[in-house]
Tab-separated table of C-alpha atoms and ligand atoms in Angstrom:
chain	number	residue	atom	x	y	z
R	58	MET	CA	68.822	103.439	99.693
R	59	SER	CA	70.241	104.061	103.178
R	60	ALA	CA	71.367	107.420	104.594
R	61	ALA	CA	74.805	108.714	103.658
R	62	ARG	CA	77.408	108.285	106.404
R	63	PRO	CA	80.988	109.578	106.672
R	64	LEU	CA	83.538	107.451	104.845
R	65	HIS	CA	86.404	105.558	106.436
R	66	MET	CA	89.236	105.381	103.922
R	67	VAL	CA	92.167	102.969	104.110
R	68	TYR	CA	95.175	103.045	101.833
R	69	GLY	CA	97.300	99.925	102.232
R	70	GLY	CA	100.781	99.312	100.903
R	71	THR	CA	104.382	98.543	101.628
R	72	PHE	CA	105.400	102.198	101.327
R	73	ASP	CA	109.004	101.106	100.778
R	74	PRO	CA	109.493	104.056	100.704
R	75	VAL	CA	106.457	106.328	100.647
R	76	HIS	CA	106.748	108.624	97.598
R	77	ARG	CA	104.941	111.495	95.903
R	78	GLY	CA	102.761	109.034	93.998
R	79	HIS	CA	101.301	107.802	97.281
R	80	THR	CA	100.802	111.193	98.880
R	81	GLY	CA	99.657	112.784	95.628
R	82	ILE	CA	96.947	110.267	94.914
R	83	ALA	CA	95.793	110.219	98.549
R	84	ARG	CA	95.360	114.002	98.446
R	85	ALA	CA	93.695	113.952	95.050
R	86	ALA	CA	91.351	111.113	96.058
R	87	ARG	CA	90.369	112.947	99.234
R	88	ASP	CA	89.743	116.136	97.261
R	89	ALA	CA	87.614	114.238	94.731
R	90	LEU	CA	85.532	112.750	97.560
R	91	LEU	CA	85.024	116.148	99.156
R	92	ALA	CA	84.161	117.663	95.756
R	93	ALA	CA	81.478	114.980	95.416
R	94	ASP	CA	80.032	116.218	98.732
R	95	LEU	CA	81.135	113.132	100.605
R	96	GLU	CA	82.292	113.383	104.183
R	97	VAL	CA	85.581	111.676	105.063
R	98	ALA	CA	85.731	110.605	108.709
R	99	THR	CA	89.164	108.967	108.580
R	100	PHE	CA	91.810	108.457	105.887
R	101	ASP	CA	94.534	106.121	107.095
R	102	PHE	CA	97.686	104.887	105.437
R	103	LEU	CA	98.095	101.247	106.393
R	104	PRO	CA	101.675	99.976	106.096
R	105	ASN	CA	102.049	96.226	105.944
R	106	ALA	CA	104.306	94.237	108.240
R	107	ASP	CA	107.686	92.875	107.242
R	108	PRO	CA	107.320	89.412	105.729
R	109	PRO	CA	107.661	86.779	108.475
R	110	HIS	CA	110.731	84.525	108.654
R	111	ARG	CA	112.901	86.480	106.224
R	112	ALA	CA	114.678	89.802	105.948
R	113	PRO	CA	112.513	92.602	104.526
R	114	PRO	CA	113.251	93.160	100.833
R	115	GLY	CA	113.790	96.901	101.278
R	116	ALA	CA	113.564	98.912	104.490
R	117	ALA	CA	112.310	97.356	107.728
R	118	ALA	CA	108.870	98.320	108.981
R	119	GLY	CA	110.226	100.774	111.584
R	120	HIS	CA	111.957	102.782	108.864
R	121	ARG	CA	108.962	102.593	106.512
R	122	VAL	CA	106.699	103.960	109.234
R	123	ALA	CA	109.172	106.707	110.172
R	124	MET	CA	109.216	107.809	106.524
R	125	LEU	CA	105.414	107.804	106.407
R	126	TRP	CA	105.308	110.115	109.419
R	127	LEU	CA	107.780	112.449	107.719
R	128	ALA	CA	105.869	112.438	104.427
R	129	LEU	CA	102.565	113.187	106.151
R	130	ALA	CA	103.871	115.709	108.682
R	131	GLY	CA	101.803	118.849	108.529
R	132	GLU	CA	99.118	117.195	106.364
R	133	ARG	CA	95.673	117.534	107.832
R	134	GLY	CA	93.264	114.659	107.593
R	135	PHE	CA	95.601	111.684	107.124
R	136	GLY	CA	96.505	109.107	109.748
R	137	ILE	CA	98.695	106.015	109.934
R	138	ASP	CA	97.142	102.765	111.119
R	139	LEU	CA	99.784	100.424	112.548
R	140	ARG	CA	97.558	97.402	113.147
R	141	GLU	CA	99.294	95.178	110.582
R	142	LEU	CA	102.660	95.776	112.264
R	143	ARG	CA	101.175	95.070	115.684
R	144	ARG	CA	99.468	91.920	114.418
R	145	GLY	CA	102.697	90.584	112.878
R	146	GLY	CA	102.816	87.601	110.567
R	147	ALA	CA	101.823	87.992	106.955
R	148	SER	CA	99.666	91.082	106.366
R	149	TYR	CA	96.464	90.108	104.629
R	150	MET	CA	94.109	92.961	103.799
R	151	VAL	CA	91.090	90.750	104.383
R	152	ASP	CA	92.101	90.216	108.037
R	153	THR	CA	92.584	93.954	108.465
R	154	LEU	CA	89.223	94.787	106.921
R	155	GLU	CA	87.515	92.206	109.133
R	156	GLU	CA	89.046	93.889	112.179
R	157	LEU	CA	88.008	97.333	110.965
R	158	ARG	CA	84.486	96.184	110.176
R	159	GLY	CA	84.228	94.780	113.717
R	160	GLU	CA	85.297	98.137	115.130
R	161	LEU	CA	83.224	100.373	112.859
R	162	GLY	CA	80.067	98.282	112.975
R	163	PRO	CA	78.027	96.977	110.055
R	164	GLU	CA	76.769	100.296	108.659
R	165	ALA	CA	79.884	102.483	108.300
R	166	PRO	CA	81.088	102.911	104.718
R	167	LEU	CA	84.632	101.530	104.551
R	168	VAL	CA	86.654	102.207	101.390
R	169	LEU	CA	89.905	100.583	100.302
R	170	LEU	CA	91.961	102.811	97.994
R	171	MET	CA	94.310	101.117	95.540
R	172	GLY	CA	96.190	101.806	92.340
R	173	GLU	CA	95.224	100.158	89.094
R	174	ASP	CA	98.227	97.825	89.213
R	175	ALA	CA	97.169	96.523	92.619
R	176	TRP	CA	93.628	96.043	91.311
R	177	ARG	CA	94.852	93.923	88.380
R	178	GLY	CA	96.415	91.525	90.902
R	179	PHE	CA	93.507	91.672	93.331
R	180	ASP	CA	92.291	88.143	92.565
R	181	ARG	CA	95.581	86.799	93.919
R	182	TRP	CA	94.975	88.369	97.354
R	183	GLN	CA	94.127	86.130	100.291
R	184	ARG	CA	90.326	85.472	100.402
R	185	TRP	CA	89.813	88.265	97.863
R	186	GLN	CA	86.185	87.365	97.234
R	187	THR	CA	85.385	88.235	100.862
R	188	ILE	CA	86.801	91.753	100.543
R	189	PRO	CA	83.838	93.343	98.671
R	190	ARG	CA	81.589	92.174	101.517
R	191	LEU	CA	83.744	94.183	103.928
R	192	ALA	CA	84.603	97.343	101.979
R	193	HIS	CA	84.132	99.340	98.818
R	194	LEU	CA	87.078	99.443	96.425
R	195	LEU	CA	88.248	102.753	95.001
R	196	VAL	CA	90.645	102.127	92.115
R	197	VAL	CA	92.767	104.980	90.774
R	198	ASN	CA	94.735	105.150	87.548
R	199	ARG	CA	98.475	104.564	87.681
R	200	PRO	CA	100.623	105.823	84.803
R	201	HIS	CA	103.402	103.716	83.280
R	202	ALA	CA	102.411	100.642	85.257
R	203	ASP	CA	102.833	97.410	83.358
R	204	LEU	CA	99.199	96.412	83.550
R	205	ALA	CA	98.069	92.893	82.819
R	206	ASP	CA	94.559	92.477	81.437
R	207	PRO	CA	92.036	91.955	84.210
R	208	SER	CA	91.189	88.293	84.655
R	209	PRO	CA	87.620	87.226	83.736
R	210	ALA	CA	86.852	87.014	87.470
R	211	LEU	CA	87.975	90.606	88.014
R	212	ALA	CA	86.179	91.843	84.915
R	213	ALA	CA	82.985	90.249	86.270
R	214	LEU	CA	83.520	91.793	89.692
R	215	ALA	CA	84.050	95.208	88.102
R	216	ARG	CA	80.860	94.806	86.068
R	217	GLU	CA	78.672	93.534	88.879
R	218	HIS	CA	79.919	95.898	91.598
R	219	ALA	CA	80.363	99.129	89.615
R	220	LEU	CA	79.246	102.100	91.705
R	221	PRO	CA	79.370	105.848	91.013
R	222	LEU	CA	81.613	107.746	93.401
R	223	SER	CA	78.688	109.861	94.567
R	224	GLN	CA	76.994	106.743	95.995
R	225	LEU	CA	79.944	105.490	98.063
R	226	ALA	CA	78.488	106.745	101.332
R	227	GLU	CA	75.072	105.150	100.865
R	228	SER	CA	76.157	101.588	101.666
R	229	PRO	CA	78.857	100.077	103.881
R	230	ALA	CA	80.639	97.926	101.278
R	231	GLY	CA	80.354	96.118	97.979
R	232	GLY	CA	80.905	98.874	95.434
R	233	LEU	CA	83.724	99.301	92.975
R	234	CYS	CA	84.502	102.883	91.915
R	235	THR	CA	87.138	103.951	89.470
R	236	LEU	CA	88.577	107.412	89.769
R	237	SER	CA	90.737	109.128	87.208
R	238	LEU	CA	93.214	111.432	88.950
R	239	PRO	CA	96.043	113.651	87.727
R	240	PRO	CA	98.775	111.081	86.983
R	241	GLU	CA	101.548	110.565	89.518
R	242	ALA	CA	104.407	108.690	87.901
R	243	ALA	CA	106.454	107.840	91.026
R	244	SER	CA	107.092	104.243	92.035
R	245	ALA	CA	108.918	102.735	95.009
R	246	THR	CA	110.880	100.422	92.711
R	247	GLU	CA	112.175	103.437	90.787
R	248	VAL	CA	112.920	105.323	93.985
R	249	ARG	CA	115.000	102.448	95.374
R	250	ALA	CA	116.946	102.213	92.096
R	251	ALA	CA	117.491	105.994	92.063
R	252	VAL	CA	118.805	105.901	95.635
R	253	THR	CA	121.201	103.069	94.851
R	254	LEU	CA	122.497	105.044	91.842
R	255	ALA	CA	122.530	108.336	93.813
R	256	ASP	CA	120.390	109.839	91.028
R	257	THR	CA	119.570	113.041	92.876
R	258	ALA	CA	117.209	114.409	90.221
R	259	ALA	CA	115.045	111.262	90.250
R	260	ILE	CA	115.123	111.189	94.064
R	261	ALA	CA	114.054	114.837	94.323
R	262	ALA	CA	111.286	114.315	91.762
R	263	GLN	CA	109.743	111.376	93.614
R	264	LEU	CA	110.374	111.946	97.324
R	265	GLU	CA	109.509	114.561	99.909
R	266	PRO	CA	112.811	116.176	100.980
R	267	ALA	CA	112.440	114.912	104.552
R	268	VAL	CA	112.045	111.330	103.301
R	269	ALA	CA	115.074	111.659	101.019
R	270	ALA	CA	117.127	113.019	103.925
R	271	TYR	CA	116.007	110.141	106.178
R	272	ILE	CA	117.042	107.578	103.564
R	273	ALA	CA	120.465	109.163	103.215
R	274	ARG	CA	120.934	109.472	106.974
R	275	HIS	CA	120.146	105.792	107.540
R	276	GLY	CA	121.855	104.490	104.416
R	277	LEU	CA	118.664	102.753	103.255
R	278	TYR	CA	118.432	101.062	99.853
R	279	GLY	CA	122.204	101.244	99.450
R	280	ALA	CA	122.285	105.042	99.789
R	281	PRO	CA	125.864	106.302	99.961
R	282	ALA	CA	126.409	108.229	103.189
R	283	SER	CA	127.631	111.226	101.151
R	284	ALA	CA	124.134	111.639	99.674
R	285	ALA	CA	122.953	113.017	103.049
R	286	SER	CA	121.799	116.612	102.847
F	199	ATP	P1	106.619	99.067	94.001
F	199	ATP	O1	107.184	99.978	92.944
F	199	ATP	O2	107.682	98.442	94.856
F	199	ATP	O3	105.615	98.092	93.435
F	199	ATP	P2	104.639	100.986	94.813
F	199	ATP	O4	105.211	102.278	94.340
F	199	ATP	O5	103.570	100.354	93.981
F	199	ATP	O6	105.824	99.960	95.040
F	199	ATP	P3	103.168	100.225	97.168
F	199	ATP	O7	103.461	100.515	98.586
F	199	ATP	O8	103.314	98.827	96.701
F	199	ATP	O9	104.143	101.190	96.290
F	199	ATP	O10	101.769	100.812	96.739
F	199	ATP	C1	100.686	100.968	97.622
F	199	ATP	C2	99.462	101.341	96.816
F	199	ATP	O11	99.694	102.577	96.146
F	199	ATP	C3	99.083	100.347	95.719
F	199	ATP	O12	97.664	100.249	95.679
F	199	ATP	C4	99.609	101.005	94.450
F	199	ATP	O13	98.853	100.621	93.323
F	199	ATP	C5	99.389	102.463	94.772
F	199	ATP	N1	100.320	103.350	94.073
F	199	ATP	C6	101.648	103.452	94.285
F	199	ATP	N2	102.182	104.392	93.487
F	199	ATP	C7	101.168	104.917	92.754
F	199	ATP	C8	101.092	105.932	91.735
F	199	ATP	N3	102.177	106.565	91.314
F	199	ATP	N4	99.871	106.216	91.218
F	199	ATP	C9	98.777	105.537	91.643
F	199	ATP	N5	98.785	104.560	92.590
F	199	ATP	C10	99.959	104.254	93.145
């Protein structure tokens, strides 16, 4: 067993837009790590680039990043890593983790945070079998997600790589931890639909006020200009 080192957390997504589900689980995951006496060196949100050669399905990357800054303003301990936007092209997590591993060196524990729905589709990610060699996976529960059964390949990965949270800092990569957090029901799909329908109650329930105001100001997701507040 090697010595415990501070963790480097990455939380990738489209964040289209960032909502209380994202910020809530990031906070709760960080608190759970600290409660387990683990040291967190960095905890970065990692927005992916717009898809190449076609219009972004929701808001363009510049807007998505602006909303992330607003959602995280005043939060201590979280950063935003813009490498996938700078790199351009399709954003593949495996490329990003290879870059990070090169920067952090072979020993630093690197942890990829994801919701359970993302985990269920993990075996469709580019070069997914390489990812456990680069990072640990920390999978959190996601309420109301329409979850497919894990494929046999994922079930095997979960079995063979299972690691208790308390041991995350003792190796650089290769573990799979599951963490049950207070449920956060928000979803970006629901937020976009609520904005289009000007459903102010659903918007207020799922978005930080500054993010909701930004969406209204820029007319994102079909927001009527009158929704600005
Ligand atoms: P969409 O509704 O368009 O699928 P999303 O709400 O899942 O979007 P993403 O940017 O795709 O947002 O999610 C980034 C990561 O955050 C994924 O790993 C996803 O599983 C996780 N996530 C998003 N919302 C929640 C939530 N409410 N609870 C737990 N995990 C979440």
